[in-house]
Every structure is written in structure tokens, then in C-alpha cells.
PDB file of C-alpha atoms in Angstrom:
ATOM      1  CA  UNK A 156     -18.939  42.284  53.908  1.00 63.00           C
ATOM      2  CA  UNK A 157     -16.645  42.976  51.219  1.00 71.00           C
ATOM      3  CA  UNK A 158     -13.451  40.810  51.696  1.00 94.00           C
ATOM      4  CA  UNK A 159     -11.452  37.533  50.005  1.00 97.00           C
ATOM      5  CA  UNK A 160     -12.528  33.912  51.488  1.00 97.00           C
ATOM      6  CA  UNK A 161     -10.045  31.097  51.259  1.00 97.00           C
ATOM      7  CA  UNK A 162     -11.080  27.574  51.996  1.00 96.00           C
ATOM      8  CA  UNK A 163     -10.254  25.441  53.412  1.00 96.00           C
ATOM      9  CA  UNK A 164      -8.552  26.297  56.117  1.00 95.00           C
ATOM     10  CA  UNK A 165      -6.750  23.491  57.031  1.00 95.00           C
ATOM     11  CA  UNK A 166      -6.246  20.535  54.405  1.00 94.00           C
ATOM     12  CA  UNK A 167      -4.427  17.519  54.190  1.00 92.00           C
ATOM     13  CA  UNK A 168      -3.080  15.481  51.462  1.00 89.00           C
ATOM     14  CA  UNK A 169      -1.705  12.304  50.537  1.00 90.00           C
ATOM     15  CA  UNK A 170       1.347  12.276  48.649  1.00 87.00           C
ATOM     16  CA  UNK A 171       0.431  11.772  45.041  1.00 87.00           C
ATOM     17  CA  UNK A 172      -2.876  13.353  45.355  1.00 91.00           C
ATOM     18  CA  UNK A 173      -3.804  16.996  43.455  1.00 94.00           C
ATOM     19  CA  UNK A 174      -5.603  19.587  45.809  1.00 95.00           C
ATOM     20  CA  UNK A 175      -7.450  22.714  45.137  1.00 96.00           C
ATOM     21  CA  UNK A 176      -7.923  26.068  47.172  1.00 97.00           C
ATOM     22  CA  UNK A 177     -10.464  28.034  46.874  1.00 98.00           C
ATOM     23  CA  UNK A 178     -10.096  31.992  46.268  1.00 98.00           C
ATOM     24  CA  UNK A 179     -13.415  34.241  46.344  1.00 98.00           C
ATOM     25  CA  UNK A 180     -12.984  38.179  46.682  1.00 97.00           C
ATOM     26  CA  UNK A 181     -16.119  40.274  46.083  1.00 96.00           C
ATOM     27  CA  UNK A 182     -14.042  43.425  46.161  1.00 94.00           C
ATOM     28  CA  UNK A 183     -14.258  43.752  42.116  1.00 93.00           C
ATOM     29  CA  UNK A 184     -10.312  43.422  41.805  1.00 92.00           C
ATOM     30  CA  UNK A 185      -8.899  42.886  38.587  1.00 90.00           C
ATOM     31  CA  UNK A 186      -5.745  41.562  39.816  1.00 91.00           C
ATOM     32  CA  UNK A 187      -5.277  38.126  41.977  1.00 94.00           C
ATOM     33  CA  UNK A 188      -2.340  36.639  43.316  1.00 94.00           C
ATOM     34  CA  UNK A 189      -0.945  33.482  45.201  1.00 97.00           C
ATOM     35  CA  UNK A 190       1.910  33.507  47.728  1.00 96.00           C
ATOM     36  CA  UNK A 191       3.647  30.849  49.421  1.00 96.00           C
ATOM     37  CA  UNK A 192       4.855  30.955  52.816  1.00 94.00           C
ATOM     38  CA  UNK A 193       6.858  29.003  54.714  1.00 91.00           C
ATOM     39  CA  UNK A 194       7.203  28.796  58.997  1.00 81.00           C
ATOM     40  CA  UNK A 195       9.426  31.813  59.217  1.00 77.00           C
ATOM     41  CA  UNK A 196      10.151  32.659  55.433  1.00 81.00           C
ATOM     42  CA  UNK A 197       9.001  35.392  53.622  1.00 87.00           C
ATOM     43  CA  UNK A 198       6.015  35.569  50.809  1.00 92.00           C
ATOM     44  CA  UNK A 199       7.130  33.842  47.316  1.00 93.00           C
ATOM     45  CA  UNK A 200       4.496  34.184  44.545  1.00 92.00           C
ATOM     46  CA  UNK A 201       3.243  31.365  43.209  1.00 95.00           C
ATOM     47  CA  UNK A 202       1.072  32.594  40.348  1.00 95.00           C
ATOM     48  CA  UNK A 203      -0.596  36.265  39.979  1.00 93.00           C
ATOM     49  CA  UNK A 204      -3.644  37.247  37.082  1.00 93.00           C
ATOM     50  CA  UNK A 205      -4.150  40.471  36.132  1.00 89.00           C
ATOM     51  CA  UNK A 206      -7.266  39.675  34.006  1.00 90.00           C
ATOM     52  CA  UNK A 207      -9.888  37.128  33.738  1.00 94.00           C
ATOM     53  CA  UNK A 208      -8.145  34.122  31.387  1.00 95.00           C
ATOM     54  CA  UNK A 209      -5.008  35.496  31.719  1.00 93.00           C
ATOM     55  CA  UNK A 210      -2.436  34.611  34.463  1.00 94.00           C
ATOM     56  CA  UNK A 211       1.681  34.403  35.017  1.00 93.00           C
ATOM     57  CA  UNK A 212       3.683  32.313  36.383  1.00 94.00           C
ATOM     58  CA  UNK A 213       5.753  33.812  39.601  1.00 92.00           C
ATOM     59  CA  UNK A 214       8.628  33.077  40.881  1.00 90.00           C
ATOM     60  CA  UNK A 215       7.961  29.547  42.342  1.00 94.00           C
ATOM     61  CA  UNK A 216       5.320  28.124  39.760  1.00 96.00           C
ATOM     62  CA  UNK A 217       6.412  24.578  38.934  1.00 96.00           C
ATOM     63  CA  UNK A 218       4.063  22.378  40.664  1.00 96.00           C
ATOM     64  CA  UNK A 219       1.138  24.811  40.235  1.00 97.00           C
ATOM     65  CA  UNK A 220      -1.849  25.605  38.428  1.00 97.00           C
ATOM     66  CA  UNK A 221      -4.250  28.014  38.018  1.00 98.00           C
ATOM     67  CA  UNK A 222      -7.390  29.322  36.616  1.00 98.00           C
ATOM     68  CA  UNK A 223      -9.292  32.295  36.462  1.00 98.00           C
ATOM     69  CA  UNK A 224     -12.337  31.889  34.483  1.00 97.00           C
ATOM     70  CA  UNK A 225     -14.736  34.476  36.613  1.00 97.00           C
ATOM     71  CA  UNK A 226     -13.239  37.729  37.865  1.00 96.00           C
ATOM     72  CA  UNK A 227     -14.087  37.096  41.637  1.00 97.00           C
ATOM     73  CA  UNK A 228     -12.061  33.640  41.523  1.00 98.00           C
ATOM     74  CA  UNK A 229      -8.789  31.865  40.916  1.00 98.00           C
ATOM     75  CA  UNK A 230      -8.143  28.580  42.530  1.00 98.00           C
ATOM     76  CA  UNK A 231      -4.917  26.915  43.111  1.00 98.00           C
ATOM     77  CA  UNK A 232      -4.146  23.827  42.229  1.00 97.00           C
ATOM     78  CA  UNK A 233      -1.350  22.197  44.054  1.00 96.00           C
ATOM     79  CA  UNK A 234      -0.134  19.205  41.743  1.00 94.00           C
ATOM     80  CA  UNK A 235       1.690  15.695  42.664  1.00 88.00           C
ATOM     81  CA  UNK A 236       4.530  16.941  40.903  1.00 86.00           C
ATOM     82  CA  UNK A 237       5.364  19.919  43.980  1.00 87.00           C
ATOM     83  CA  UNK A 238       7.606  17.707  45.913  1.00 86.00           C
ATOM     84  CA  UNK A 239       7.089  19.709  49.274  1.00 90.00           C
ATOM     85  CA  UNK A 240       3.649  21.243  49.137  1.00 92.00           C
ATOM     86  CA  UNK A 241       3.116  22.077  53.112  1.00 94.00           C
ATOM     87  CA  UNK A 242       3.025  25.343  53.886  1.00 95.00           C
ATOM     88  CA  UNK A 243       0.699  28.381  54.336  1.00 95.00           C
ATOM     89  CA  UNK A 244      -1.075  29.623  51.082  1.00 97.00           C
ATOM     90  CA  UNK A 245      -2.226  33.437  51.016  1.00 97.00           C
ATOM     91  CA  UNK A 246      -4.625  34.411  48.128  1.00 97.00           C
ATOM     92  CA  UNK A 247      -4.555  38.654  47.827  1.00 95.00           C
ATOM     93  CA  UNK A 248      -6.212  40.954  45.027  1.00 94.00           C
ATOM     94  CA  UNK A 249      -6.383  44.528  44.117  1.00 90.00           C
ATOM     95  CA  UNK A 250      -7.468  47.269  41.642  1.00 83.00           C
ATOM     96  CA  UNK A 251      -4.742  46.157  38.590  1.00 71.00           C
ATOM     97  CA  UNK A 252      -3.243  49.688  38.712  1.00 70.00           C
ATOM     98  CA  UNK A 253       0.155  50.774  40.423  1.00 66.00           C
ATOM     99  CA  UNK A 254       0.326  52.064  44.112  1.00 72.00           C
ATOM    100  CA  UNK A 255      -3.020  50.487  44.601  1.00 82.00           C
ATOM    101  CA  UNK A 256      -3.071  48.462  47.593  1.00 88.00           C
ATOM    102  CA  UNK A 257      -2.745  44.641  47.865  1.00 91.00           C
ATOM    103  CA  UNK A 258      -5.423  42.543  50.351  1.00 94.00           C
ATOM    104  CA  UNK A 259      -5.174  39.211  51.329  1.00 96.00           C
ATOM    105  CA  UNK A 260      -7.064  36.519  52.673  1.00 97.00           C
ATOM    106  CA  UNK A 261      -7.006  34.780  55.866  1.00 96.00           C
ATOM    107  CA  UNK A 262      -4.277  31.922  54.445  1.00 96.00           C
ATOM    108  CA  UNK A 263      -4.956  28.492  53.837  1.00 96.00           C
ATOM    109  CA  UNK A 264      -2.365  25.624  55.533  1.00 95.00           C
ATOM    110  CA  UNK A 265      -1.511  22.472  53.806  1.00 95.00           C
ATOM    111  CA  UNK A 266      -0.081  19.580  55.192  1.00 94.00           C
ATOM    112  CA  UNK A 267       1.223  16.168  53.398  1.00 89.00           C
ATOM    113  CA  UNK A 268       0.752  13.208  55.104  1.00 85.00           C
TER     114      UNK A 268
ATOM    115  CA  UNK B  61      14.518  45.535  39.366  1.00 72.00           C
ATOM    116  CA  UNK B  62      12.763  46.484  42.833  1.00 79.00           C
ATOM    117  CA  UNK B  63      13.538  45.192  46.111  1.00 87.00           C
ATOM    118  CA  UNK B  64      13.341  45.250  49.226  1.00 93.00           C
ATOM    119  CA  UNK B  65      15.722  44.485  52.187  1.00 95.00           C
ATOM    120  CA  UNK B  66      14.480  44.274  56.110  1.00 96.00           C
ATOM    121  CA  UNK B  67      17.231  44.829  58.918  1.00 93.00           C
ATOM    122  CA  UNK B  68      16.769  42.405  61.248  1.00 92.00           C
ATOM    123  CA  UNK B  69      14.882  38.945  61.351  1.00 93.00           C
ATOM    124  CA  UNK B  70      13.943  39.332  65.075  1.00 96.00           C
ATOM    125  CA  UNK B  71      13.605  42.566  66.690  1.00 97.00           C
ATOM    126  CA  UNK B  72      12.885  42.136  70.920  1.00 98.00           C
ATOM    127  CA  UNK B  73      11.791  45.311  72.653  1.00 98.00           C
ATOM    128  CA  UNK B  74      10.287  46.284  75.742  1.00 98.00           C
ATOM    129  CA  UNK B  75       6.733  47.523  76.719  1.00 98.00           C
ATOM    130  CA  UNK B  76       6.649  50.526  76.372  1.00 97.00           C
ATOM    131  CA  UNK B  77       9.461  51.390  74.059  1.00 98.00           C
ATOM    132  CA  UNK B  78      10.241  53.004  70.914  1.00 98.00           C
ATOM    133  CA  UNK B  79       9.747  50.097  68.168  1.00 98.00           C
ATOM    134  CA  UNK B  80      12.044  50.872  64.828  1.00 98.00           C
ATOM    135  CA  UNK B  81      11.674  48.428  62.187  1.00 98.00           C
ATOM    136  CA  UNK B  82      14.130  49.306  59.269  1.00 98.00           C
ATOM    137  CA  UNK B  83      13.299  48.617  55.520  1.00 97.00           C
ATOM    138  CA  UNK B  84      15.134  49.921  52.199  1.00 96.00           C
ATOM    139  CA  UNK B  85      14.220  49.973  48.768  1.00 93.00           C
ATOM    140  CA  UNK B  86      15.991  49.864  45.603  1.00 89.00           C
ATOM    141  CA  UNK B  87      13.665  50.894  42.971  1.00 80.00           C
ATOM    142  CA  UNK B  88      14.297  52.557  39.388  1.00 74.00           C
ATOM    143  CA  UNK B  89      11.341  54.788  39.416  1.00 75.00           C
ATOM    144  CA  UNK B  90       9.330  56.687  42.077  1.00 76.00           C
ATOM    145  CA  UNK B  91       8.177  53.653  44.225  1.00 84.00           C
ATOM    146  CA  UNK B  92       4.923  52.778  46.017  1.00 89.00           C
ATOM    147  CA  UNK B  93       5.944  51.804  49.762  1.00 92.00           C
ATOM    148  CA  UNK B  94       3.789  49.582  52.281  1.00 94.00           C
ATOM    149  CA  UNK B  95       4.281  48.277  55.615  1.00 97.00           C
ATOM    150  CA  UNK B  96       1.988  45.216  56.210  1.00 97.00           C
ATOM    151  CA  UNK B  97       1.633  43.650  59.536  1.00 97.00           C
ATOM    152  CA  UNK B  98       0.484  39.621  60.209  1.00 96.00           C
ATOM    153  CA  UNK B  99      -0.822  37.879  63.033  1.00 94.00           C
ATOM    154  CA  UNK B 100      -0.100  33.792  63.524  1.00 89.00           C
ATOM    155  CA  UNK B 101      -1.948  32.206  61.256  1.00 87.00           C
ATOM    156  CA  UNK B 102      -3.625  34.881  59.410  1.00 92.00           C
ATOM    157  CA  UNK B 103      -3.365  37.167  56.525  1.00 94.00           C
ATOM    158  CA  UNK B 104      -1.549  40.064  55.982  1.00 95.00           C
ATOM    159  CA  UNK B 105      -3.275  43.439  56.965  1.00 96.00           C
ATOM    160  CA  UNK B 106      -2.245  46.692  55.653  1.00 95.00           C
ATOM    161  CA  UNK B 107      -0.275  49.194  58.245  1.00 97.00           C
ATOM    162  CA  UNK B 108       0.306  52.108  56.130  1.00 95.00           C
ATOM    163  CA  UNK B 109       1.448  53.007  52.803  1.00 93.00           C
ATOM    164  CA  UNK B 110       3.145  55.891  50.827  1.00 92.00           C
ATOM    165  CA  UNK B 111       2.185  57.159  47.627  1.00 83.00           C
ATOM    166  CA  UNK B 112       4.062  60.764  47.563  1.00 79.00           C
ATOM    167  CA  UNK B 113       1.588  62.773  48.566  1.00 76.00           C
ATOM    168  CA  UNK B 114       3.609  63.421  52.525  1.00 85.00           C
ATOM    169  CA  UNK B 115       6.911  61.874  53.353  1.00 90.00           C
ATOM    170  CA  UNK B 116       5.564  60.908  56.696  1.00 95.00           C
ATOM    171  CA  UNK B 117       2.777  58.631  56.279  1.00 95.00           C
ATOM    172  CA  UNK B 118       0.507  57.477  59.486  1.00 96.00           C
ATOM    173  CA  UNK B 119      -0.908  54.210  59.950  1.00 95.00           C
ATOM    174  CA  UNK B 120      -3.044  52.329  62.120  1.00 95.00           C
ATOM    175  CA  UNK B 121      -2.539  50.915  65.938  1.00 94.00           C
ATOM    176  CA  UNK B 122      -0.551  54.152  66.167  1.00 96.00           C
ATOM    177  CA  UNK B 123       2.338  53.142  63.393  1.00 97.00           C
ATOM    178  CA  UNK B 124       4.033  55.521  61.358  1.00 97.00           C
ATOM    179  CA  UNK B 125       6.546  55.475  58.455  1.00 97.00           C
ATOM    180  CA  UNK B 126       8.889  58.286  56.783  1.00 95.00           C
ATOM    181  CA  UNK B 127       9.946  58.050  53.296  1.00 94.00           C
ATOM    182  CA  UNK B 128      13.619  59.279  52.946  1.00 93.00           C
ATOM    183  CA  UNK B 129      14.560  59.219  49.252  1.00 90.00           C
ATOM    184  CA  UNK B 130      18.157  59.665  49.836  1.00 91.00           C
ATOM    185  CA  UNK B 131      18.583  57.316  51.882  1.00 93.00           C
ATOM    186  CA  UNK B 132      16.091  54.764  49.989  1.00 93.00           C
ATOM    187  CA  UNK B 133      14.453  53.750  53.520  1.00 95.00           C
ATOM    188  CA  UNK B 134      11.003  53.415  54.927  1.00 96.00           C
ATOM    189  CA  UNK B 135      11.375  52.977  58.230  1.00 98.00           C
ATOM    190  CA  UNK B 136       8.144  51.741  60.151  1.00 98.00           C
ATOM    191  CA  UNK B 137       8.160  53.365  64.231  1.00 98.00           C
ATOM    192  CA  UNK B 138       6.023  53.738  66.990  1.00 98.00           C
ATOM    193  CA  UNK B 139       6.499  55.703  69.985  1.00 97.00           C
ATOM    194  CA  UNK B 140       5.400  53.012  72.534  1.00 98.00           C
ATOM    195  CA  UNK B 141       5.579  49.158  71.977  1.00 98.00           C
ATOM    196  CA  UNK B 142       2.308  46.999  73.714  1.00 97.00           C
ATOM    197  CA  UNK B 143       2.206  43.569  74.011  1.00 96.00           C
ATOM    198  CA  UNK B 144      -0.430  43.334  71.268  1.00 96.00           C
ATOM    199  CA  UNK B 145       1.963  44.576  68.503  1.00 97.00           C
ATOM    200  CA  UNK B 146       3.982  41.381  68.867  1.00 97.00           C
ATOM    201  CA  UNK B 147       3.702  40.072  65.055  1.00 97.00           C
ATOM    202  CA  UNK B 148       5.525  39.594  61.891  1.00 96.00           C
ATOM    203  CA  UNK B 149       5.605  43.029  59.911  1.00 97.00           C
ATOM    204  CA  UNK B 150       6.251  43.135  56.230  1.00 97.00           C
ATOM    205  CA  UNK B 151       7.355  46.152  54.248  1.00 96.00           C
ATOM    206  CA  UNK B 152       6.410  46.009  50.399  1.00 93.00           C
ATOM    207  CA  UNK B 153       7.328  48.095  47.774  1.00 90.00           C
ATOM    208  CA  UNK B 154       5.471  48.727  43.746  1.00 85.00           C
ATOM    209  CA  UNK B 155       7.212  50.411  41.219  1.00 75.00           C
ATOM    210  CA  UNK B 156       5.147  53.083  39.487  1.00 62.00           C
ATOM    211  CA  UNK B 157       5.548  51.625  36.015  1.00 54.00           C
ATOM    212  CA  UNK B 158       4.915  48.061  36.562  1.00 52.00           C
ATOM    213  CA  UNK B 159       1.602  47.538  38.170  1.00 48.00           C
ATOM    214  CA  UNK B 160       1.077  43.785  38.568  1.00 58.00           C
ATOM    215  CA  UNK B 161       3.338  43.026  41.014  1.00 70.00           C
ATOM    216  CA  UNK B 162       4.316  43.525  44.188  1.00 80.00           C
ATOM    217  CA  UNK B 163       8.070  42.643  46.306  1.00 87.00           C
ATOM    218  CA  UNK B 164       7.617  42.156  49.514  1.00 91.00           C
ATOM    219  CA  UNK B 165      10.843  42.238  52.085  1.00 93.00           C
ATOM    220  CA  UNK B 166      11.501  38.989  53.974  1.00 93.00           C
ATOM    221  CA  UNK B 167       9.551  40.528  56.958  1.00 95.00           C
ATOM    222  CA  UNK B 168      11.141  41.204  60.692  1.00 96.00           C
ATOM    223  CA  UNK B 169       9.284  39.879  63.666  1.00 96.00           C
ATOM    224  CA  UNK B 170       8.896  41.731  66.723  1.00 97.00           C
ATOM    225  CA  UNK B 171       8.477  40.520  70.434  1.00 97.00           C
ATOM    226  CA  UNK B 172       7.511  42.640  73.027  1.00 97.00           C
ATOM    227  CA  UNK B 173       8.506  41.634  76.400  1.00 97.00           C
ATOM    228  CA  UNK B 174       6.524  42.106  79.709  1.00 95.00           C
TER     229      UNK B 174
END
């Protein structure tokens, strides 16, 4: 099935430790994105990539990286340096073009301990 | 700049009932509208969306949406509230000219009581 996979699921992490999440969509999207969500709050974008080795910083960046070396994937790399990193993580693509709809994955939650 | 404003954190209705879940735009060109629904714990799933082909756009789970330029608003409705639409429900909008982003509202959640 056609479709974006995030893993894990559920991750903890040690304060002063870097973390990766995985992002796989086999939907042929040019564009990826990363949103942050906190219990309650609204979607803030993290980082978004309209093209393979290419990518922008959103609105809430610091603390983040990214990559996007293949089409179908762009980690996220949540870095030491984000001083409070839980929350719930949604990956999303879509066709790069205006009016074209967004999809998202099924979220990732990270937790400091 | 887009955005988008949601009326309403919480909205509580009946079984049963009309749901109305208000959203306006500001947008500086002919905007691309969505309404986005999410479960606990899961993604976002697309409701409906409106790309100016009718100004009342129909959705899934029996949702519907009409776009009212004049009074920038994109209402989201359904005629009769069950206990399975109790969610968090986003509305979205994408400005023609800028494709690579999307501004989403801060989202209204909806109980349905019993």
C-alpha cells in the first residue's frame, strides 16, 4: 500500500542524547515536511523539502536537522541543543504543486527522560 | 501572508446534532482550503478540500464545507453528530502562488455527548 511510515513510534531519550525519526513515503511526493505538536497545540513546522538536497527551515527549526538525500525519505534529527524535545512528530508529503493535498503519517511521540 | 483562525478550542455537542465548526482565512490570492480531521494519537486524515471548482465541497463520514469569499470562511458542518466524530479537526489553507507550504489553523476539538 501506498502511504508514509514513521518509526518509531514511541522513543525515549536521555537528555543530551541526538535521536533520529524515520520518514518513508512511497507515494512519489516531491515535497516533505515535519510538524511539531504539542498535547493540545496546533501543528508548527519544523523543517519542509521541496526537492531532494534541498530543504528550509520552518518556523521552529533550531534544534533540528534534516536530510533528504533520496526522494522517498527525510529523517529528523532531534539534537541536544532542543531544550524540550517531547512531543508528537508528524512527517506529511505531497505532489510540490499548489492546492495539492498534504498526507501525513501516523506521528511519532518522543519523550525525555 | 495566509492564515488561518478556528472559532472555538472546544466545541461539545449532542448526538445527533448539527456540528458547525467555524474557520476563516485571510489569504492574498485565491486560496486552497482543507479541513483535516485527527484521531488520538494518529495522523491527520484529509476531510475535504476546496479548489474552486463548487463552493460547497463534500467530504467524507458525511462532512461538508462551503466556501464564502465574502465572508473569508470555510465552515466545516454536518447534519447529525455520532459519537465516532469526537476528534480534533483542523482546517488548512494554501495560497495559489506559493506552493510549498501549508498554514494550518490551531484546530477545534469536538466532543459528542451520549
Amino acid at each position: 500500500d501506498g502511504g508514509i511510515t514513521q518509526s518509531p513510534k514511541y522513543l525515549f531519550r536521555k537528555e543530551g542524547q541526538n535521536v533520529t525519526l524515520s520518514c518513508e513515503q512511497n507515494l512519489n511526493h516531491d515535497a516533505m515536511y515535519w510538524y511539531r505538536q504539542d498535547p493540545g497545540q496546533g501543528l508548527r513546522l519544523i523543517y519542509y523539502s521541496q526537492i531532494v538536497n534541498d530543504f528550509q527551515k520552518g518556523d521552529i527549526a533550531e534544534g533540528y536537522s534534516v536530510s533528504r538525500e533520496k526522494k522517498e525519505s527525510f529523517p529528523l534529527t532531534v539534537t541536544s541543543a532542543q531544550k524540550n524535545p517531547t512531543a508528537f512528530y508528524l512527517c506529511a508529503s505531497r505532489i510540490g504543486q499548489a492546492g495539492n493535498t498534504i498526507y501525513f503519517g501516523e506521528g511519532s511521540w518522543l519523550t525525555v527522560v | 501572508a495566509q492564515s488561518v483562525t478556528q472559532l472555538g478550542s472546544h466545541v461539545s455537542v449532542s448526538e445527533g446534532a448539527l456540528v458547525l465548526l467555524r474557520c476563516n482565512y485571510s489569504s492574498s490570492v485565491p486560496p486552497y482550503l482543507f479541513w483535516y480531521v485527527q484521531y488520538p494519537n494518529q495522523g491527520l486524515q484529509l476531510l475535504l478540500k476546496y479548489t474552486s471548482a463548487a463552493t460547497l465541497v463534500k467530504g467524507i463520514n458525511g462532512f461538508e464545507a462551503e466556501f464564502k469569499k465574502s465572508e473569508t470562511s470555510f465552515h466545516l458542518t454536518k447534519p447529525s453528530a455520532h459519537m465516532s466524530d469526537a476528534a480534533e479537526y483542523f482546517c488548512a489553507v494554501s495560497e495559489s502562488n506559493y506552493g510549498q507550504n501549508f498554514v494550518f489553523g490551531p484546530g477545534t476539538r469536538l466532543s459528542v455527548l451520549p
